[in-house]
Backbone as numpy.savetxt, mean C-alpha at the origin, in Angstrom:
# Nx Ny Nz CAx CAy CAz Cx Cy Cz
-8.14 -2.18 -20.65 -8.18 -2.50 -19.23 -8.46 -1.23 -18.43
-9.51 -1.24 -17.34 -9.64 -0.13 -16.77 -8.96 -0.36 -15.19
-8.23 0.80 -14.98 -6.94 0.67 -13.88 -7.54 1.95 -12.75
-7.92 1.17 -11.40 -8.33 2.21 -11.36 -6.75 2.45 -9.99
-6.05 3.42 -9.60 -4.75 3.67 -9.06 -4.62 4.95 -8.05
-4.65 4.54 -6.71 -4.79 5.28 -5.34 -3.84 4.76 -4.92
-3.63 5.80 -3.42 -2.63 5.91 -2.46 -3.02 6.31 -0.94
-1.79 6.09 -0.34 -2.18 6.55 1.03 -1.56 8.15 1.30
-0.55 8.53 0.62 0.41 9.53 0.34 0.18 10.95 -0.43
-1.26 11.13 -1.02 -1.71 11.99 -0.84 -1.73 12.22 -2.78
-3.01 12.58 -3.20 -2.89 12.76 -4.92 -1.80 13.78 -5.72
-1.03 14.22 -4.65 0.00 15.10 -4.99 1.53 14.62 -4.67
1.08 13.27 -4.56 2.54 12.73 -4.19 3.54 12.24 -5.25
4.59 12.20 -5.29 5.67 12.18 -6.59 5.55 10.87 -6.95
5.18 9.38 -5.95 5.13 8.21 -6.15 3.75 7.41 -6.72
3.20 8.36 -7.03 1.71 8.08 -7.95 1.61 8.72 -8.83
2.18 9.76 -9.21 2.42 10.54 -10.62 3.68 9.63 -11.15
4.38 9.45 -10.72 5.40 8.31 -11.60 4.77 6.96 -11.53
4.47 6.86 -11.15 3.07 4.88 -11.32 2.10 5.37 -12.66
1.36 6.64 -11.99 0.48 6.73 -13.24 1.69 6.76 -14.90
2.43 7.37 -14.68 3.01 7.44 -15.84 3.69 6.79 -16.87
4.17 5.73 -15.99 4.36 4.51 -16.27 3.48 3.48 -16.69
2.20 3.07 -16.01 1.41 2.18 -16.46 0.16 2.76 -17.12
-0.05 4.12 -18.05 -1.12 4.40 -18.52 -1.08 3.89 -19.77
-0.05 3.08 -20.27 -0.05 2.71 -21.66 -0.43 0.94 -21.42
-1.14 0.97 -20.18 -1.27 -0.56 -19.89 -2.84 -0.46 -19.73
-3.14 0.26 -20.03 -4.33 0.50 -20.09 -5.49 2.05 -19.75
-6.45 2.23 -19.57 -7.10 3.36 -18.42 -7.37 3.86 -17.42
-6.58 4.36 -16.75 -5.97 4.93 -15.75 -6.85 6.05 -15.05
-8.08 5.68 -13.84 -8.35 6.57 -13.04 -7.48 7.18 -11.90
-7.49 7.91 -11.51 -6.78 8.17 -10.29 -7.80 9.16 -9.67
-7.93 8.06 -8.17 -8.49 8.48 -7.36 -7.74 8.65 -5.65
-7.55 9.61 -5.20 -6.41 9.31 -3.94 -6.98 10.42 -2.96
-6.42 10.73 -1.76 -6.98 11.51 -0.51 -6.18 12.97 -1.31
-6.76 14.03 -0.31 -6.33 15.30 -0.67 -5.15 15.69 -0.39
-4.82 14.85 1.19 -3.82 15.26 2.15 -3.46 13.93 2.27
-2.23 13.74 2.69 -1.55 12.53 3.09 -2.32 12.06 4.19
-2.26 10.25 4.20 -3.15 9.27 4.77 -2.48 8.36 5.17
-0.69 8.30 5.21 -0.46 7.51 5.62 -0.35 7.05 7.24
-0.57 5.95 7.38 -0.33 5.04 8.76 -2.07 4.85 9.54
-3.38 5.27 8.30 -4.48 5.22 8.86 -5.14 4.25 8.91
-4.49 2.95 8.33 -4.95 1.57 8.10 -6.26 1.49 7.15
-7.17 0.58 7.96 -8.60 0.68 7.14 -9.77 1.41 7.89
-9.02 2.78 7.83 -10.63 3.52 8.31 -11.32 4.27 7.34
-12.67 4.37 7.37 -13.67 5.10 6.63 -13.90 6.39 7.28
-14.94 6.77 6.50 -15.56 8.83 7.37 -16.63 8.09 7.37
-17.36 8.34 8.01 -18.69 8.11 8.16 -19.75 9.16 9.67
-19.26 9.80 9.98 -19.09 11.57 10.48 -19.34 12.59 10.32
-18.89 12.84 8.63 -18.75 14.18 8.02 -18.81 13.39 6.65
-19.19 14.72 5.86 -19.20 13.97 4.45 -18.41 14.31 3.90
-18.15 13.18 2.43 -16.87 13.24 1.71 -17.43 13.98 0.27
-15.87 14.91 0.30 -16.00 15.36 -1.13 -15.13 15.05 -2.09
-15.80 15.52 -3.26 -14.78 14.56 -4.44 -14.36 15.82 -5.27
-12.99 16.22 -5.06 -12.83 17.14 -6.80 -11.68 17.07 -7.54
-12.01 17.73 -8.59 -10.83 17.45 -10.33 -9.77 18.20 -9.50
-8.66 17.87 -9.59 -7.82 18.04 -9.33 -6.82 18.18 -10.60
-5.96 19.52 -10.65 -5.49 20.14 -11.91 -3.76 20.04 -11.29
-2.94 19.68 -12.02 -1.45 20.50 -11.78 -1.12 20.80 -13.41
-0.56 22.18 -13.08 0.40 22.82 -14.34 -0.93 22.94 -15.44
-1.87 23.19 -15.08 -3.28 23.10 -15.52 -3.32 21.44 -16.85
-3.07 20.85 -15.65 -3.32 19.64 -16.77 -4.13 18.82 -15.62
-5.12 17.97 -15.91 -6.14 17.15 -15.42 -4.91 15.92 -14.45
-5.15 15.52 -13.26 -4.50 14.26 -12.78 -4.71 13.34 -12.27
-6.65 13.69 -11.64 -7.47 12.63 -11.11 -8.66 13.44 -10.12
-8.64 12.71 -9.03 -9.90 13.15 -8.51 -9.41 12.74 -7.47
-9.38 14.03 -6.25 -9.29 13.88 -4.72 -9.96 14.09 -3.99
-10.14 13.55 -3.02 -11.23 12.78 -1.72 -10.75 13.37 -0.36
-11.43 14.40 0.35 -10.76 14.47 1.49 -11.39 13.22 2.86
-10.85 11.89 2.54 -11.51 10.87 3.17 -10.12 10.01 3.25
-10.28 9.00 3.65 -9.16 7.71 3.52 -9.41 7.09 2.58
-7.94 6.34 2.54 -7.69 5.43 0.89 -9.09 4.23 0.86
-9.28 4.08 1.65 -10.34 2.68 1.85 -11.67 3.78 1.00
-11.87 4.85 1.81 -13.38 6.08 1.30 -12.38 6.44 -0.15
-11.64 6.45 -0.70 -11.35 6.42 -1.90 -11.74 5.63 -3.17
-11.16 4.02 -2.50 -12.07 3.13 -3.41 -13.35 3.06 -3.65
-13.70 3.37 -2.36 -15.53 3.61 -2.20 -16.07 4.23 -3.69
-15.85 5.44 -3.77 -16.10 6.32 -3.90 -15.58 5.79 -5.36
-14.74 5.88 -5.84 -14.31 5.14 -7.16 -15.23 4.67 -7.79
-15.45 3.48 -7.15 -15.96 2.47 -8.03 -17.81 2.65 -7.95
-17.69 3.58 -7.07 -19.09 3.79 -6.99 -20.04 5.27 -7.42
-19.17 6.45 -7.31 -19.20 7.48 -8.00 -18.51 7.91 -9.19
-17.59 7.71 -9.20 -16.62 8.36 -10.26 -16.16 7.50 -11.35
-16.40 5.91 -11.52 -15.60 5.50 -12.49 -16.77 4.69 -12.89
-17.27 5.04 -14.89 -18.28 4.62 -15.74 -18.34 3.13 -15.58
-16.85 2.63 -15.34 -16.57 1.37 -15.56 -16.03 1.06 -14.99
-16.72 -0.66 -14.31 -16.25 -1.33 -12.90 -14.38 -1.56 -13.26
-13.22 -1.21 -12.42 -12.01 -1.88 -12.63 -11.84 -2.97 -13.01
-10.46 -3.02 -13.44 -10.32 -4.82 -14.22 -9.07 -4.97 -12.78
-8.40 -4.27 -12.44 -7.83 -3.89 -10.99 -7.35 -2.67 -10.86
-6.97 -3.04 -9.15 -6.90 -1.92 -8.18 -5.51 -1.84 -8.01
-4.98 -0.88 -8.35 -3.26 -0.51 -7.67 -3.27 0.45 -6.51
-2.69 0.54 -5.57 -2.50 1.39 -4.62 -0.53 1.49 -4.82
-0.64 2.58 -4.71 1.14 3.09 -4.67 0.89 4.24 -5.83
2.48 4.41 -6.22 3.64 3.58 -5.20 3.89 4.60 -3.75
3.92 4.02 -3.05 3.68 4.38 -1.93 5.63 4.73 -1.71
5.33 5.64 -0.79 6.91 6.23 -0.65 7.60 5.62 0.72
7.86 4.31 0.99 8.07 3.41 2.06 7.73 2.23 2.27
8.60 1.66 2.50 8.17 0.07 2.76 6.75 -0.73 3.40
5.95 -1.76 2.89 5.18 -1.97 4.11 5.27 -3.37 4.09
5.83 -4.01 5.28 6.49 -4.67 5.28 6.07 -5.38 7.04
6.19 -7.05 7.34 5.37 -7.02 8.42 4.07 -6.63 9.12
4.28 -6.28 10.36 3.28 -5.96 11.19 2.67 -4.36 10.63
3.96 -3.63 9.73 3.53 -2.07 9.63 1.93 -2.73 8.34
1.88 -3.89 7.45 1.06 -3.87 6.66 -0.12 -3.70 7.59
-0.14 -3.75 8.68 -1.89 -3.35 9.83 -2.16 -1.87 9.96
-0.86 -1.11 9.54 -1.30 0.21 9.66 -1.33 1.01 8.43
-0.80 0.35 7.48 -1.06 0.69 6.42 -1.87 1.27 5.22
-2.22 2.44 4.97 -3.57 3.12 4.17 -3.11 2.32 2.41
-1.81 2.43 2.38 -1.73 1.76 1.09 -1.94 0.71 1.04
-1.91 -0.50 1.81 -2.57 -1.57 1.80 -4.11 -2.03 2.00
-4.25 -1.15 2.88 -5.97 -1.16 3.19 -6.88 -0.72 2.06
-5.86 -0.20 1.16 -6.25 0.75 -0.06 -6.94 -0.48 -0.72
-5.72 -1.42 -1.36 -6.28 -2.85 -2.09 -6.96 -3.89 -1.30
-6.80 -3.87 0.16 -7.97 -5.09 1.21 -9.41 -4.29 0.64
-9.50 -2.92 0.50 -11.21 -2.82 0.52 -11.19 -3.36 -0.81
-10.58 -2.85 -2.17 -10.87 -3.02 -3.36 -11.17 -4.73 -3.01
-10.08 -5.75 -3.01 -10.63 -7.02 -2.30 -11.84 -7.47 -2.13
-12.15 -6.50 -0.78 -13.60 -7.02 -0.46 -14.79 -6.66 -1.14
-14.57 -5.37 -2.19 -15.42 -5.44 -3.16 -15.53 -6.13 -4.43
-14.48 -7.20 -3.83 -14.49 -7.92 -5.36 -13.73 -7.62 -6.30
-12.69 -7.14 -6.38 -11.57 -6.67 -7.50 -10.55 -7.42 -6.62
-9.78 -7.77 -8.08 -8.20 -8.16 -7.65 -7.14 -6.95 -7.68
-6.42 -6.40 -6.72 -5.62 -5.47 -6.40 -3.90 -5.58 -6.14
-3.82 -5.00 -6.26 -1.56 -4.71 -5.59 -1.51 -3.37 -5.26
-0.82 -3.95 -3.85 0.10 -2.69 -3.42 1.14 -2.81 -3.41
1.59 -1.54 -4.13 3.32 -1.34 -4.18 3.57 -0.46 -3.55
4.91 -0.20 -3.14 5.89 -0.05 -2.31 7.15 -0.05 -2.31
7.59 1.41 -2.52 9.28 1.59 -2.57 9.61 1.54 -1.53
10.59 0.81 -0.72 11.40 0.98 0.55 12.02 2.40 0.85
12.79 3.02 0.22 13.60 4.58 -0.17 14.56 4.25 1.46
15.14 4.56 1.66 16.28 5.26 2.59 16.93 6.09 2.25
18.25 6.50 2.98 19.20 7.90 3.12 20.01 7.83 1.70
20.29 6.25 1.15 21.05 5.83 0.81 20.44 6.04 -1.32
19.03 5.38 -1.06 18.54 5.55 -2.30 17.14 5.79 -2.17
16.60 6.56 -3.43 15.63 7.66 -2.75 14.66 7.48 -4.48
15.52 6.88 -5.77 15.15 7.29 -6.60 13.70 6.88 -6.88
12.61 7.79 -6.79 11.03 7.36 -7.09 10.57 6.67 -8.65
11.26 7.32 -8.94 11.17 7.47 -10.53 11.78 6.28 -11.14
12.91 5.42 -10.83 13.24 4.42 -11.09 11.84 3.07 -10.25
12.17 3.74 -9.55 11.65 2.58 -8.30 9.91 2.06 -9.39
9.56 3.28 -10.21 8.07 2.86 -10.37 8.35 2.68 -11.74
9.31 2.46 -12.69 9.24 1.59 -13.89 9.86 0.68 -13.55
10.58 0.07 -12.28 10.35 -1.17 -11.75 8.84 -2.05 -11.33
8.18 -1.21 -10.67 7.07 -1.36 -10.36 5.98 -1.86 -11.38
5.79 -0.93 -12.79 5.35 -1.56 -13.76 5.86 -2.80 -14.63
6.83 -3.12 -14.15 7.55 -4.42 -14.78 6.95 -5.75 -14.25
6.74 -5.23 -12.75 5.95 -6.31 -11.95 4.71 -6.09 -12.07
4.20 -5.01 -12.22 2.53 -5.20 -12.29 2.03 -5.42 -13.92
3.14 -5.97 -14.87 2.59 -6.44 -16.36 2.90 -7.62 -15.84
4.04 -8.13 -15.28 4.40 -9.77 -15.30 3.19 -10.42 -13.91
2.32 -9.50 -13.51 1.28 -9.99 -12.49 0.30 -10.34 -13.74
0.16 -8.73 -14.51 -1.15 -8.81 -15.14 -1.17 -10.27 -16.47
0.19 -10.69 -16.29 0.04 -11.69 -17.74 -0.15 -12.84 -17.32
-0.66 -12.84 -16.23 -1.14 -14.13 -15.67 -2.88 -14.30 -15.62
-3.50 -15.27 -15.22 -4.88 -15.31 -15.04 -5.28 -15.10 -13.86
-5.30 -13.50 -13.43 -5.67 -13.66 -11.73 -6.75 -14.11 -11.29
-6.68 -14.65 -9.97 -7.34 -15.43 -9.34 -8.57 -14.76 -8.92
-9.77 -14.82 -8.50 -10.50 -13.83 -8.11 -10.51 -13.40 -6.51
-10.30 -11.82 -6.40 -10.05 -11.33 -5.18 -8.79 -11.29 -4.68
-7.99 -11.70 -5.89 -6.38 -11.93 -5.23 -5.95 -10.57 -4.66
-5.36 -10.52 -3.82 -4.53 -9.52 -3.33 -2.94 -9.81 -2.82
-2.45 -8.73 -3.93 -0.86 -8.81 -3.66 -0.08 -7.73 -3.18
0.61 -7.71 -2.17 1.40 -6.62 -1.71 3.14 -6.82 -1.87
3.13 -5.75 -2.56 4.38 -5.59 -3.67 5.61 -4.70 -2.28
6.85 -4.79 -2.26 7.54 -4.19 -2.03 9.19 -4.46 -2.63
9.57 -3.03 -3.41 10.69 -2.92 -3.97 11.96 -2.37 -3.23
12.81 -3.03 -3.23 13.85 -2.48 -2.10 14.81 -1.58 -2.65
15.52 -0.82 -1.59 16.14 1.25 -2.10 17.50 0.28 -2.71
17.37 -0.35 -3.48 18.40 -0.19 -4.60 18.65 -0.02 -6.12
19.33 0.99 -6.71 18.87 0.51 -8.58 18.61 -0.13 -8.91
17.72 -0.22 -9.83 17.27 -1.28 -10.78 18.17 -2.45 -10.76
19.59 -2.38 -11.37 20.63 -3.45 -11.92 21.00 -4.09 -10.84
20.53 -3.98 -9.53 21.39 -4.09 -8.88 20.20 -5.26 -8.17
18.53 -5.20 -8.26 17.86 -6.30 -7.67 18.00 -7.26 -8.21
18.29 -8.34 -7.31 18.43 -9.81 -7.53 16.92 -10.35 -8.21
15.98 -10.16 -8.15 14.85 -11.22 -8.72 13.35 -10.10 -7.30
12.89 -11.63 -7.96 11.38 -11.76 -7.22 11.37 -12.59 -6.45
11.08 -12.55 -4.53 11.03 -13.47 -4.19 8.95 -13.47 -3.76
8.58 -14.64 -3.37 7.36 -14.73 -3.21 7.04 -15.09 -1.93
7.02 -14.22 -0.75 7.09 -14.32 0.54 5.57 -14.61 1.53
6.05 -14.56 2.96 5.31 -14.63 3.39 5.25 -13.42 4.33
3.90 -12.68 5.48 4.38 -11.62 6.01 5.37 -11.91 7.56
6.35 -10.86 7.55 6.79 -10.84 8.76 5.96 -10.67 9.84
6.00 -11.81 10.96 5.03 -10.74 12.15 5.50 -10.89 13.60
6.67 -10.85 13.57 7.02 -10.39 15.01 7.01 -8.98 14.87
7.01 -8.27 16.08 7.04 -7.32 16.29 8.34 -6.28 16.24
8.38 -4.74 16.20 9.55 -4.48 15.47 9.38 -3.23 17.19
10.97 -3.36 17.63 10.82 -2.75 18.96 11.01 -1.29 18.72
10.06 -0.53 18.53 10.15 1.22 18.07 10.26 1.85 19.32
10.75 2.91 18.19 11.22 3.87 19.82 10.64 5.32 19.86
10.17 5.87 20.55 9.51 7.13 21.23 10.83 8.29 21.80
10.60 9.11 20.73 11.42 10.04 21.24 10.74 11.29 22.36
11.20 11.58 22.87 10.62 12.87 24.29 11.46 14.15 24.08
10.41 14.38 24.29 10.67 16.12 23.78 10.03 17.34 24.88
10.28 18.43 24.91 9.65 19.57 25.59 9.08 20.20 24.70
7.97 20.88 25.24 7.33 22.01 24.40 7.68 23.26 25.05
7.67 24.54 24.47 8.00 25.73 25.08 7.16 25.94 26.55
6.57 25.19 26.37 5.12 25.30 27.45 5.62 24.27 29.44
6.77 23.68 28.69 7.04 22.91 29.33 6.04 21.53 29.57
5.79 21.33 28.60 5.14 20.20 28.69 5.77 18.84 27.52
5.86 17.80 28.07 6.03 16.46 27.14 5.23 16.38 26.18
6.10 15.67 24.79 5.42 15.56 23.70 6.50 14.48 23.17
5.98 13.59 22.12 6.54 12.68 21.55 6.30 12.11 19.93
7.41 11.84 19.55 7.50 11.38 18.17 7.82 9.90 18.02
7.49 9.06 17.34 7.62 8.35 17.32 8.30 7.90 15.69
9.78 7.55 16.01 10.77 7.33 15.23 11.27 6.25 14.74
10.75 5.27 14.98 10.40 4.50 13.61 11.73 2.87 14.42
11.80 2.04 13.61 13.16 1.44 14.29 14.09 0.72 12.49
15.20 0.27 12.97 16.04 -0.46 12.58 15.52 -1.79 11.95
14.97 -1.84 10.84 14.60 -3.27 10.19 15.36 -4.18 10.02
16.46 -3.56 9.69 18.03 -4.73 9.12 18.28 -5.39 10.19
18.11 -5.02 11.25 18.26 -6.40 12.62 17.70 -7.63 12.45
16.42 -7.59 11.51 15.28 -8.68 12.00 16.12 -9.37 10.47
15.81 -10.67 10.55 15.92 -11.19 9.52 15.37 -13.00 9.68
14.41 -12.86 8.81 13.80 -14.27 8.91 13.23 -14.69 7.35
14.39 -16.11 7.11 13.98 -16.39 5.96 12.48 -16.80 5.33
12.46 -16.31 4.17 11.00 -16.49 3.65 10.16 -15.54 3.62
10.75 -14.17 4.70 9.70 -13.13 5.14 9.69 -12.23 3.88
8.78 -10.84 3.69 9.00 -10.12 3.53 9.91 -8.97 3.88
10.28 -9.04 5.08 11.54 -8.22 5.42 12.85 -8.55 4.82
13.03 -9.74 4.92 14.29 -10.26 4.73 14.69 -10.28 3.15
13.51 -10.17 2.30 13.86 -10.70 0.53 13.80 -9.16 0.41
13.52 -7.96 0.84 13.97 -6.73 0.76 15.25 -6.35 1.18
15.45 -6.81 2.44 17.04 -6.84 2.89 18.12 -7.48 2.22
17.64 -8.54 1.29 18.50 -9.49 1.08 18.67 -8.83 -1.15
17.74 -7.43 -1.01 18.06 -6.85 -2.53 17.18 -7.58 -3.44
15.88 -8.42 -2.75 14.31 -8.65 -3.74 13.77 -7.78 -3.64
13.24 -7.85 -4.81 11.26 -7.66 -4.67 10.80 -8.72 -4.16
9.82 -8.21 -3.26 8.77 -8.85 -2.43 7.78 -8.82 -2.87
6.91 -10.45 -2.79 5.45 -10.02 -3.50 4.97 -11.18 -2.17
4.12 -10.67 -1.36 3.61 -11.28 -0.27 1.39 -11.03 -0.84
1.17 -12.20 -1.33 -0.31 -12.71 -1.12 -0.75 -12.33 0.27
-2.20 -11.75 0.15 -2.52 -11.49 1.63 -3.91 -11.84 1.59
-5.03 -12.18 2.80 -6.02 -12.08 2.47 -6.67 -11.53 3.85
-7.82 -10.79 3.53 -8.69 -9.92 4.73 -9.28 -11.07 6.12
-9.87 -12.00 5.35 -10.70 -13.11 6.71 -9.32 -12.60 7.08
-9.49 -12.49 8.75 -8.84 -12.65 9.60 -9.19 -13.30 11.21
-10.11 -14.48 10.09 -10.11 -15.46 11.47 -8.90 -16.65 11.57
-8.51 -17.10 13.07 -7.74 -17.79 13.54 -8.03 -19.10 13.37
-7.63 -19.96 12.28 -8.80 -20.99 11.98 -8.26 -22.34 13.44
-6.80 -22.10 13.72 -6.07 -22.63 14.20 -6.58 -23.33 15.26
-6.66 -21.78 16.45 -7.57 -21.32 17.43 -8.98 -21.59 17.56
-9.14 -21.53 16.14 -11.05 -21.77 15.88 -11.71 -23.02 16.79
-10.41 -24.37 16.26 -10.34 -25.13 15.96 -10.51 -25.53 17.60
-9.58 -25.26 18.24 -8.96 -25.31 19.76 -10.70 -24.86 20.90
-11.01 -23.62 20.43 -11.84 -23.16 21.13 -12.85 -23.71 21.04
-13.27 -24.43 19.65 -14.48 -24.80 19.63 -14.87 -26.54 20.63
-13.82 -27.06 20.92 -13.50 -27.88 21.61 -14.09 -27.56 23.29
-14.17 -26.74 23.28 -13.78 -26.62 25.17 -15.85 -26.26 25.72
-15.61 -26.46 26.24 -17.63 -26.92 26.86 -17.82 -25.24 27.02
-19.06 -25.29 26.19 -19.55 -23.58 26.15 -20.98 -24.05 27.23
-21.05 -24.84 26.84 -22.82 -25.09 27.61 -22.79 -24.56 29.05
């Protein structure tokens, strides 16, 4: 099986060296990922400046090939420069944070598997939740390969796309798999204000409180509630609903 395995978190991140390490005995394992961290860039491309591709060494041992572009110009570039052989799928992770709801729109690790998608590969993104509380990467991604063999022993569908999220608790301690849908109300974040020496405003933006929201069936909630989350997603993002409504009303 050829695997080809990116991120939004950067080819030097601790949560894709423990994915790769875990699932290279599941098959052949490219790794292709950005140079610098990419998270929260959704699905953007370069198309600007040009992208470069190089071997990338730690502890002088080979670990993949980094792209100073986005996870989306990653796959690109994958499946079209760098790998002899088309994927059998696309992993993106493990990503070091939940994506979960409305954050899956800003997401580079998800946008990672929507392009693979639209080129026609079936993909997963995974996703450790981590908090203050539990942090362990390294567990979190031979969890991760547990779910991406019990995906792969199925007959995937073509173009399927699944977005995986594992919640910050030990192993022994997750209840199951639930098979959700995405959250999408909105999550009320907050903007912190700050001074600069300059006397001028500047702001961070600090993230909010998930454990408030809770709606059965979601992806938020089967993380809160100590699942894995496996939420099906797909790119059309037309309103067929609406489609339906608008096409009704006199254009003439």
């Amino acid at each position: 099986m050829q695997i080809l395995l990116t991120n939004d978190d950067g080819i030097y991140a601790p949560g894709i060296a423990s994915l790769k390490r875990y699932i290279q005995d599941l098959g052949t394992v490219t790794v292709v990922a950005p140079d610098i961290e990419q998270s929260g860039v959704g699905h953007s491309i370069t198309f600007n400046q040009p992208l470069r591709i190089r071997e990338v060494h730690m502890n002088n041992e080979f670990i993949g090939y980094g792209v100073n572009g986005s996870p989306a110009d990653c796959v690109k570039l994958a499946v079209n420069e760098i790998m002899q052989e088309k994927p059998d799928i696309v992993i993106s992770g493990l990503n070091m944070g939940a994506n979960v709801g409305i954050h899956i729109l800003y997401s580079g690790t998800v946008a990672a598997a929507v392009e693979a998608t639209v080129m026609g590969f079936s993909s997963i993104a995974v996703s450790f939740e981590i908090t203050e509380h539990y942090d362990d990467i390294h567990r979190a991604a031979e969890v991760a390969k547990g779910v991406i063999q019990r995906i792969l022993s199925n007959k995937l569908p073509k173009n399927l796309l699944l977005n995986v999220n594992i919640p910050a608790i030990p192993p022994d301690q997750i209840k199951g798999i639930k098979i959700t849908h995405q959250f999408t109300q909105d999550f009320k974040e907050v903007f912190q204000k700050r001074i600069d020496p300059s006397g001028r405003a500047y702001y961070w933006l600090t993230g909010t409180d998930k454990s408030k929201y809770h709606e059965e069936g979601t992806d938020l909630s089967a993380l809160s509630d100590g699942y894995i989350s496996i939420t099906p997603l797909r790119y059309d993002r037309t309103d067929y609903q609406h489609h339906k409504i608008i096409e009704g009303w006199d254009w003439q």
